[in-house]
Short mmCIF file of C-alpha atoms in Angstrom, two decimals:
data_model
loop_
_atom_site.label_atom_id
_atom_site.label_comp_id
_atom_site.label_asym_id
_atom_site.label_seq_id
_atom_site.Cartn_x
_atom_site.Cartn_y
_atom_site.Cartn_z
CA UNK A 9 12.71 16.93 -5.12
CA UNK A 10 12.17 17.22 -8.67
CA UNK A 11 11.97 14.73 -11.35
CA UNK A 12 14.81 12.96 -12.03
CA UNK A 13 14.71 10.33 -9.05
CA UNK A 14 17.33 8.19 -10.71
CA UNK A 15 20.56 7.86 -13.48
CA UNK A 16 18.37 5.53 -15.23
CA UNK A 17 15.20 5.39 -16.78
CA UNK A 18 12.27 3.28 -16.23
CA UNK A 19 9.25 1.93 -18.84
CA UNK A 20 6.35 0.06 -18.36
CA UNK A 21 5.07 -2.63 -21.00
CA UNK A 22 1.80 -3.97 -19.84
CA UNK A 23 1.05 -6.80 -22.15
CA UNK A 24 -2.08 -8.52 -24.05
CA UNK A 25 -4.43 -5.77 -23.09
CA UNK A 26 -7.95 -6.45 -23.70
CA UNK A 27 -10.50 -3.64 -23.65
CA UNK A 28 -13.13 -4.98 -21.96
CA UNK A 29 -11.98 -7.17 -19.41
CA UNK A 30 -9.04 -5.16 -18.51
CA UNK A 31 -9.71 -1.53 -18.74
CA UNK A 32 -9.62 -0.49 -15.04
CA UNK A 33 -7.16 -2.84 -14.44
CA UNK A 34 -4.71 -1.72 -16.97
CA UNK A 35 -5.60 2.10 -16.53
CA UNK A 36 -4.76 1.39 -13.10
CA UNK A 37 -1.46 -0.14 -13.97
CA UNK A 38 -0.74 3.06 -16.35
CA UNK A 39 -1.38 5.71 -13.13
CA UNK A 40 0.49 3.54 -10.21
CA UNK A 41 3.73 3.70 -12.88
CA UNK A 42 3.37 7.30 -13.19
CA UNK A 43 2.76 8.00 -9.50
CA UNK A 44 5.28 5.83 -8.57
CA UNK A 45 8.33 7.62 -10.55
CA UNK A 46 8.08 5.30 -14.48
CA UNK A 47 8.31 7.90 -17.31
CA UNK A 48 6.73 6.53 -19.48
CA UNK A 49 4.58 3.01 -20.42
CA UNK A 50 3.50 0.91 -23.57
CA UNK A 51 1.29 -1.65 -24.23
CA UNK A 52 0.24 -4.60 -26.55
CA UNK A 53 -2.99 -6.71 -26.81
CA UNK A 54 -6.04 -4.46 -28.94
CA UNK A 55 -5.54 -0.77 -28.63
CA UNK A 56 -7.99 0.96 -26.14
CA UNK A 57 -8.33 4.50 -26.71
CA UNK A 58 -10.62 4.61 -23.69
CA UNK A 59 -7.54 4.20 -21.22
CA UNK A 60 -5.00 6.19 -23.53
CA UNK A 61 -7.61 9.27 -22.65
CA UNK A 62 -8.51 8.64 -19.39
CA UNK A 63 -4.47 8.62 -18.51
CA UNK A 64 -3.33 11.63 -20.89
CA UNK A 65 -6.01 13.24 -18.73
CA UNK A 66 -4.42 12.62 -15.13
CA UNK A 67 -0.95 13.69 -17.09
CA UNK A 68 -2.61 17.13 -18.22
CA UNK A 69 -4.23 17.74 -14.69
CA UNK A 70 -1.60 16.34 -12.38
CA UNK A 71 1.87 17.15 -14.40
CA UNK A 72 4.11 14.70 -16.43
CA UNK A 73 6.28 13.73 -18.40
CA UNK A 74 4.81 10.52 -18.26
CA UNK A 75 4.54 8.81 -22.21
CA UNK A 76 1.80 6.08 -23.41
CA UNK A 77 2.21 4.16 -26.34
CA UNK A 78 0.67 1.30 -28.08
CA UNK A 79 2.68 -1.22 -29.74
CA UNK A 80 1.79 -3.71 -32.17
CA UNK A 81 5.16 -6.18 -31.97
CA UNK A 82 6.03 -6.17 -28.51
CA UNK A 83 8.56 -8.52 -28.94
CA UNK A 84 10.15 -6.58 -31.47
CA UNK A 85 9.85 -3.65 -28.62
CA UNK A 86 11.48 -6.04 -26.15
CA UNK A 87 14.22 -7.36 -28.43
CA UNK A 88 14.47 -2.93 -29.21
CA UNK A 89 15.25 -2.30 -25.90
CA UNK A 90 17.66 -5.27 -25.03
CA UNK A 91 19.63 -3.36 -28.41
CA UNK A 92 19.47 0.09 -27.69
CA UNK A 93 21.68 -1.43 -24.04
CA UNK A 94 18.39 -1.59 -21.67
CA UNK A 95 17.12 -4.08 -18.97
CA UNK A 96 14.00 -6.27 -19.38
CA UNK A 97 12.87 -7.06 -15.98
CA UNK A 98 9.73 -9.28 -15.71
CA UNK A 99 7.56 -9.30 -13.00
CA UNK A 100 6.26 -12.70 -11.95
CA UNK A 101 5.37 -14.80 -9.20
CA UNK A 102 7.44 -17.37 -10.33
CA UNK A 103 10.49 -15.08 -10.57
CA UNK A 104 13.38 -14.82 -8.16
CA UNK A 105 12.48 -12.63 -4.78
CA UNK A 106 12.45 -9.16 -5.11
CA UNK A 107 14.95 -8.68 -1.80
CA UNK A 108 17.61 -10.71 -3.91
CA UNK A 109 17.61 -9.04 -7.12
CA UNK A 110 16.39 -5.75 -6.23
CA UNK A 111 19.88 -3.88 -5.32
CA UNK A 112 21.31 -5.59 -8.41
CA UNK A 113 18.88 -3.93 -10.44
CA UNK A 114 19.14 -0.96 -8.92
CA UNK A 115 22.76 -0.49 -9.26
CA UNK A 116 23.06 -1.18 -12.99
CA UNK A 117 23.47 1.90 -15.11
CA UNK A 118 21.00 0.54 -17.67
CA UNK A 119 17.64 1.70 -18.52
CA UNK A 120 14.74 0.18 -17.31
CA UNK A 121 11.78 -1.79 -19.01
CA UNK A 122 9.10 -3.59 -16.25
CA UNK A 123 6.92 -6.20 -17.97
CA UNK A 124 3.22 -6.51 -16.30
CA UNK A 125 1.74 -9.58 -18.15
CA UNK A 126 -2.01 -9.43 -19.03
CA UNK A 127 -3.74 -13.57 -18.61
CA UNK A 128 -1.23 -16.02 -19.76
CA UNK A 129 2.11 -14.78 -20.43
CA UNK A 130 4.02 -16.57 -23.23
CA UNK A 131 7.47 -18.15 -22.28
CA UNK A 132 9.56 -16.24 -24.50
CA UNK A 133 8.83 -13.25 -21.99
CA UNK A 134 10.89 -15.48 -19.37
CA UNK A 135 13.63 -16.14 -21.76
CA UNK A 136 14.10 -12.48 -23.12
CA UNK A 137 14.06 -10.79 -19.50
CA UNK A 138 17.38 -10.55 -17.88
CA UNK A 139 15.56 -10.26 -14.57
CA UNK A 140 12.19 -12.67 -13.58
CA UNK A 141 11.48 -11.01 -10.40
CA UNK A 142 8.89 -11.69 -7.57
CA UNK A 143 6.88 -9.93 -5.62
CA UNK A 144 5.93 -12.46 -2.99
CA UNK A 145 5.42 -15.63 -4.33
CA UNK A 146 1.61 -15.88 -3.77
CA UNK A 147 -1.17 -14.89 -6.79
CA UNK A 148 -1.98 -11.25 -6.78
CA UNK A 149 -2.11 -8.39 -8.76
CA UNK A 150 -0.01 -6.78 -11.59
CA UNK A 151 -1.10 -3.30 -10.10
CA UNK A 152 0.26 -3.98 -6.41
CA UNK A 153 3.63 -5.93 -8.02
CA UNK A 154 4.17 -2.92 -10.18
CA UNK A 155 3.75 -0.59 -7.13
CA UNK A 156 6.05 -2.39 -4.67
CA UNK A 157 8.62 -3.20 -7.15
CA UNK A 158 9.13 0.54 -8.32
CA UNK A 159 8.97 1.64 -4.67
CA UNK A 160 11.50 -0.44 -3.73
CA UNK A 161 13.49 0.76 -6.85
CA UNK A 162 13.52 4.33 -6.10
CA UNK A 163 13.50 3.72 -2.48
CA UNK A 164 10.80 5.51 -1.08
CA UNK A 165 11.79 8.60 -3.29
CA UNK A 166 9.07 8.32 -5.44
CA UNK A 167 6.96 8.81 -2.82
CA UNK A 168 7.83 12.70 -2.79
CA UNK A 169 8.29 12.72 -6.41
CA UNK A 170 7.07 16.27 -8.20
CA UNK A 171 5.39 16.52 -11.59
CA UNK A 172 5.92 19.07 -13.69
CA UNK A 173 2.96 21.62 -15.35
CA UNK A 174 0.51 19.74 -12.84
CA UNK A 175 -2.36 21.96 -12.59
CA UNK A 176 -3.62 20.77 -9.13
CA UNK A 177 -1.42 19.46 -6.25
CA UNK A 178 -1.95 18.33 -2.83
CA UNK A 179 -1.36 19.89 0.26
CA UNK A 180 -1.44 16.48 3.00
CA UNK A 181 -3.92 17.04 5.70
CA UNK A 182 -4.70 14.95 8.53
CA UNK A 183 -8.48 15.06 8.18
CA UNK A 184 -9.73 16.43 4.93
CA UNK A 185 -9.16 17.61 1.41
CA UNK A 186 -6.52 20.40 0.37
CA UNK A 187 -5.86 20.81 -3.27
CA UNK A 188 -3.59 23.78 -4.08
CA UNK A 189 -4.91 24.90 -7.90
CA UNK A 190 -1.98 26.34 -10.18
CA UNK B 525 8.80 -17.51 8.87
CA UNK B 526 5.23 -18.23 10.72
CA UNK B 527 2.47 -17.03 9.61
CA UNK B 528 2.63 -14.25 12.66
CA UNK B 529 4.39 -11.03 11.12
CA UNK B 530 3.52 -8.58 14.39
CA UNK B 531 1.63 -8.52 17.17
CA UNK B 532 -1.22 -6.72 15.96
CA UNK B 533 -3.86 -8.32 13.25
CA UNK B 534 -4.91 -6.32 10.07
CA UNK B 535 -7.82 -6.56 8.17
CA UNK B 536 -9.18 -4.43 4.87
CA UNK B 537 -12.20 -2.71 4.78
CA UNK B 538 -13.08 -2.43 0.76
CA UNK B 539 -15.69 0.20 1.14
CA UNK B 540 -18.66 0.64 -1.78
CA UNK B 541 -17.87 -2.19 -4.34
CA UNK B 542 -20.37 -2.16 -7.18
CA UNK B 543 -19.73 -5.81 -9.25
CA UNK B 544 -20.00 -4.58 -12.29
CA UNK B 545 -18.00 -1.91 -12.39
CA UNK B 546 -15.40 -2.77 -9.40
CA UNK B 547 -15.35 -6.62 -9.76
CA UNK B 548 -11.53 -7.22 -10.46
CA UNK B 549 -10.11 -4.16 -8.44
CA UNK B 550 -12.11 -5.21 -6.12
CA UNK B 551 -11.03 -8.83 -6.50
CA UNK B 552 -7.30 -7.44 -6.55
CA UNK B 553 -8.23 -5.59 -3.37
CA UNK B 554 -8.32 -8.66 -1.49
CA UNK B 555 -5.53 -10.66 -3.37
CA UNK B 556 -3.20 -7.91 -2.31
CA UNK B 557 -4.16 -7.92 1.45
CA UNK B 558 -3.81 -11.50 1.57
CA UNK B 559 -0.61 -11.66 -0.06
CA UNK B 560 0.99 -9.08 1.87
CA UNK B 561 -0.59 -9.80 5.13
CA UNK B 562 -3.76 -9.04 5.93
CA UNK B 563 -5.57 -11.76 8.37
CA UNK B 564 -8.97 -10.69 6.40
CA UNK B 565 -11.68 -8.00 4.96
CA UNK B 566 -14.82 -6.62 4.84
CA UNK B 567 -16.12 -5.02 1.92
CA UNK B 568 -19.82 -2.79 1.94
CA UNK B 569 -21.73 -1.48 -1.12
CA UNK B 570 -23.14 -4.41 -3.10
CA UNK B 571 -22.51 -8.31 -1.80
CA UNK B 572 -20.60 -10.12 -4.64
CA UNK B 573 -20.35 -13.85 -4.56
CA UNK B 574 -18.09 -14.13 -7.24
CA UNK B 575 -15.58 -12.18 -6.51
CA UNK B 576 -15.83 -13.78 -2.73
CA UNK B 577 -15.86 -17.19 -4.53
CA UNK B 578 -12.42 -16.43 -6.40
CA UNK B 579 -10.74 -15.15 -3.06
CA UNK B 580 -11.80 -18.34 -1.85
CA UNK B 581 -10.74 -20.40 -4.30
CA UNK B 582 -6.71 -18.96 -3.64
CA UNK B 583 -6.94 -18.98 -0.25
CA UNK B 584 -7.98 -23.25 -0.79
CA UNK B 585 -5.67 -23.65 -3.14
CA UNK B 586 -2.97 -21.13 -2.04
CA UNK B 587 -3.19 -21.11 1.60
CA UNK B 588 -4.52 -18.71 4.61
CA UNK B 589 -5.71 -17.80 6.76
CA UNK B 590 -7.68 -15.47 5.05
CA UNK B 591 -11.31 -14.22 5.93
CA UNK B 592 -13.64 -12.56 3.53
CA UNK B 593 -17.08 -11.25 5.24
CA UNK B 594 -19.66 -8.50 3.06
CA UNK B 595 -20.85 -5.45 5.91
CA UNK B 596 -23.81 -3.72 5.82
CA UNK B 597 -23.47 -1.56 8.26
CA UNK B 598 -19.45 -0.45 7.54
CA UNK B 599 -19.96 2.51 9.81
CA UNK B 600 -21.17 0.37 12.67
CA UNK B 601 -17.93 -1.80 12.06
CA UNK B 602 -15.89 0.93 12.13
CA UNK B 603 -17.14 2.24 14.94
CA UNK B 604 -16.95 -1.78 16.47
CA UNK B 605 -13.47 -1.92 15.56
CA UNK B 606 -12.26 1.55 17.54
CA UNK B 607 -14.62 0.40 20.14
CA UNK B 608 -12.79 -2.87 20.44
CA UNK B 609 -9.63 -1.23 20.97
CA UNK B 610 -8.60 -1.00 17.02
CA UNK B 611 -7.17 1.61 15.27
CA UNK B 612 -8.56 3.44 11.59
CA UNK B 613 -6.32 3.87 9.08
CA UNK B 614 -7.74 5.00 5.84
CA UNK B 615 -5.55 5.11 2.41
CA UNK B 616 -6.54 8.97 0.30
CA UNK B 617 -4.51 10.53 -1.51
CA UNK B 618 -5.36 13.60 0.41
CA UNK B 619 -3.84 12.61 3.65
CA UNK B 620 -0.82 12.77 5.63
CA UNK B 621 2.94 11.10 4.13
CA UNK B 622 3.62 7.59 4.66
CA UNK B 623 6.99 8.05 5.58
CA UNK B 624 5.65 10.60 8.34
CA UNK B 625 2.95 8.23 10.01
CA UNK B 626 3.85 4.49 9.49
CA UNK B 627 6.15 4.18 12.41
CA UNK B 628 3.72 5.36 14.84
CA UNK B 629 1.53 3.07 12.84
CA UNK B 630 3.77 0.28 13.26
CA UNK B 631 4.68 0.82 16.60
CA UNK B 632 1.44 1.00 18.04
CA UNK B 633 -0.48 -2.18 19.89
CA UNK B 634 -4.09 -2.19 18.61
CA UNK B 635 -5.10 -4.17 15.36
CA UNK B 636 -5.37 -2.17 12.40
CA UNK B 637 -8.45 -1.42 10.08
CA UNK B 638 -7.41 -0.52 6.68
CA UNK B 639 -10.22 1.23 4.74
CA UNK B 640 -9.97 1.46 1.14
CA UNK B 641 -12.61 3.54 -0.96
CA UNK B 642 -14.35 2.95 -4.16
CA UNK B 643 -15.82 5.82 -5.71
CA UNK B 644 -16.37 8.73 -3.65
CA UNK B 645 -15.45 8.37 -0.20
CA UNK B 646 -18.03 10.43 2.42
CA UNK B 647 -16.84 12.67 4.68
CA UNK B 648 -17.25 11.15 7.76
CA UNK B 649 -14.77 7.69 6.84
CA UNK B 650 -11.62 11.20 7.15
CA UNK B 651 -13.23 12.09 10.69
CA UNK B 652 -13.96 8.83 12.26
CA UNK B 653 -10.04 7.31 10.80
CA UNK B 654 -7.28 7.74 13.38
CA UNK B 655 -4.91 8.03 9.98
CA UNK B 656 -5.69 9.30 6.79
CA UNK B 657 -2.22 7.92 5.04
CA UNK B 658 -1.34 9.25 1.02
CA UNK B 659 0.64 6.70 -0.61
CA UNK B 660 2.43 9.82 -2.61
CA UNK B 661 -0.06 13.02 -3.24
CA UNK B 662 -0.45 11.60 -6.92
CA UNK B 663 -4.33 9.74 -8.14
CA UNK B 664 -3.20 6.26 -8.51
CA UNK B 665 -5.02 2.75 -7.41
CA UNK B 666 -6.42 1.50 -4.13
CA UNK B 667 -4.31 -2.04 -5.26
CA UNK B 668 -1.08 0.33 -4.71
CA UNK B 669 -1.76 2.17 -2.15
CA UNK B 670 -2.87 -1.16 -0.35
CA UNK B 671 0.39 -2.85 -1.37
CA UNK B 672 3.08 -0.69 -0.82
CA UNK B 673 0.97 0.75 2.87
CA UNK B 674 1.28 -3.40 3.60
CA UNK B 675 4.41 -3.08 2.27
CA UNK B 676 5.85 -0.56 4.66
CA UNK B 677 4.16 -1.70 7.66
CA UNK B 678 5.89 -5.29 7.03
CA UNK B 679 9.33 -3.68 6.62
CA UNK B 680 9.14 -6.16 3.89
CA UNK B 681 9.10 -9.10 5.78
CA UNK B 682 5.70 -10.24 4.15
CA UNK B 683 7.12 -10.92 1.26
CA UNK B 684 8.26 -14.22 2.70
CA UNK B 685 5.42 -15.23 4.30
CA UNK B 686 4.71 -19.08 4.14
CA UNK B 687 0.93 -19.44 4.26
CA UNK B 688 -0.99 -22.45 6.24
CA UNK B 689 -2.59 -25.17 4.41
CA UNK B 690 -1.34 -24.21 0.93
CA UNK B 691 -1.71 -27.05 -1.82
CA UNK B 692 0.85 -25.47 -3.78
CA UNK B 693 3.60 -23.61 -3.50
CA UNK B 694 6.51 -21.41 -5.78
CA UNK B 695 9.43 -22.27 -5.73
CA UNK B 696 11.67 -19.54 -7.23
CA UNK B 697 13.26 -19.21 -10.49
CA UNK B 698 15.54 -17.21 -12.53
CA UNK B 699 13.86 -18.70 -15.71
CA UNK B 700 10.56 -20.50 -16.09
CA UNK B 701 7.80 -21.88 -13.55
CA UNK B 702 8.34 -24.35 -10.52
CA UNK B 703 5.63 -25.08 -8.63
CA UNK B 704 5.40 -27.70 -5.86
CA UNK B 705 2.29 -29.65 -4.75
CA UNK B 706 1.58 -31.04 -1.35
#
């Protein structure tokens, strides 16, 4: 398969990053939306240059395109998007199930943009999303909603997904290690 | 639904958690095999009471059951668990496709042991699993790879699990929070 998975285009925007609390957290966010078929992700909060590195390096080594970006006015980003004829889907456990909006979602021509909050997410984030979506309603992680919900969006496709320039690759073993070096 | 999704239990094994470093993937670890439907989890490397104390604190709050228990000795529980009739099925990157192992996974009688690694996982956690399982070939997150493995071996039927005992509960909306108290 190569790697256009889908007619439509999909974003992260991880929101109110902060450096030290969130790092792993949020780098962890950045490499589940890139394994999992996202081209691309930005992010608000304070800038960590840290995490910008330690993805652009999984990128160089394991193939792309996958895009990072820090923006300052993430609203403005949101409002951007909503403009340019995109989606804002929000990922909360307050939202509606993921089983009844999911196909909905799917179908629509329009390009994606998934909002992971950071701690408190402000209301207008609710408001501005045309989808609040849930992933279980039960307190869990940003990382494993983010992983489900794009699974579920590209239908297991992503799972077989192939990067382009990657360097290394995998060869699946039943016991072991097999990396294939380009 | 009950809070019985199969015949089989399943319970996480978080293997060499360091609390400095680890504290909220590992802490995410264990929020994601509760939500999804784990019965429990072990973890081995260094005890951490805080991070047990905020897995206890949802599961109170939130609802179980959900058990939490540090190991030692994680080899000696794994080889408890096979012992006992359980099956090993650890989460790499390295080993075989989900889509080509979960059935047999799913189909089979014995309670599952999920192992999840920290940092560098030794050799002998690939000879002693009955499944090393990549969630796609790509480096990613142990949250993901937890969730969408949970995920798949739910069919997705986790994701309306109601939970025993909960003092609160979601109720879902397209806009905004609702959250009922008992």
């Amino acid at each position: 398969m190569n790697e256009n998975l889908s007619r439509w285009r999909v974003f992260i925007l991880r929101l109110g990053h902060r450096p030290e609390r969130d790092k792993r957290i949020t780098t962890h966010v950045f490499l589940v939306a890139r394994a999992f078929g996202a081209h691309g992700a930005f992010y608000s909060g304070q800038r960590d240059k840290k995490v910008e590195e330690s993805v652009r390096k999984v990128v160089k080594l394991w193939g792309g395109p996958f895009t990072l970006e820090f923006v300052e006015n993430w609203v403005g980003k949101i409002k951007q998007w909503k403009k340019n004829g995109g989606e804002i889907i929000h990922l909360t456990m307050y939202g509606l199930p993921l089983n009844e909006t999911i196909q909905k979602i799917r179908e629509s021509n329009r390009d994606k943009l998934v909002i992971v909050g950071g701690a408190k997410v402000p209301k207008i984030v609710y408001e501005l999303a045309d989808w609040n979506v849930s992933i279980t309603l039960q307190p869990h992680s940003e990382v494993g909603a983010l992983s489900v919900f794009l699974h579920e969006l590209y239908m297991g496709r992503e799972l077989t997904k192939e990067f382009k320039d990657a360097k290394v690759k995998i060869i699946p073993q039943a016991r072991g290690k097999k990396v294939m070096k380009n």
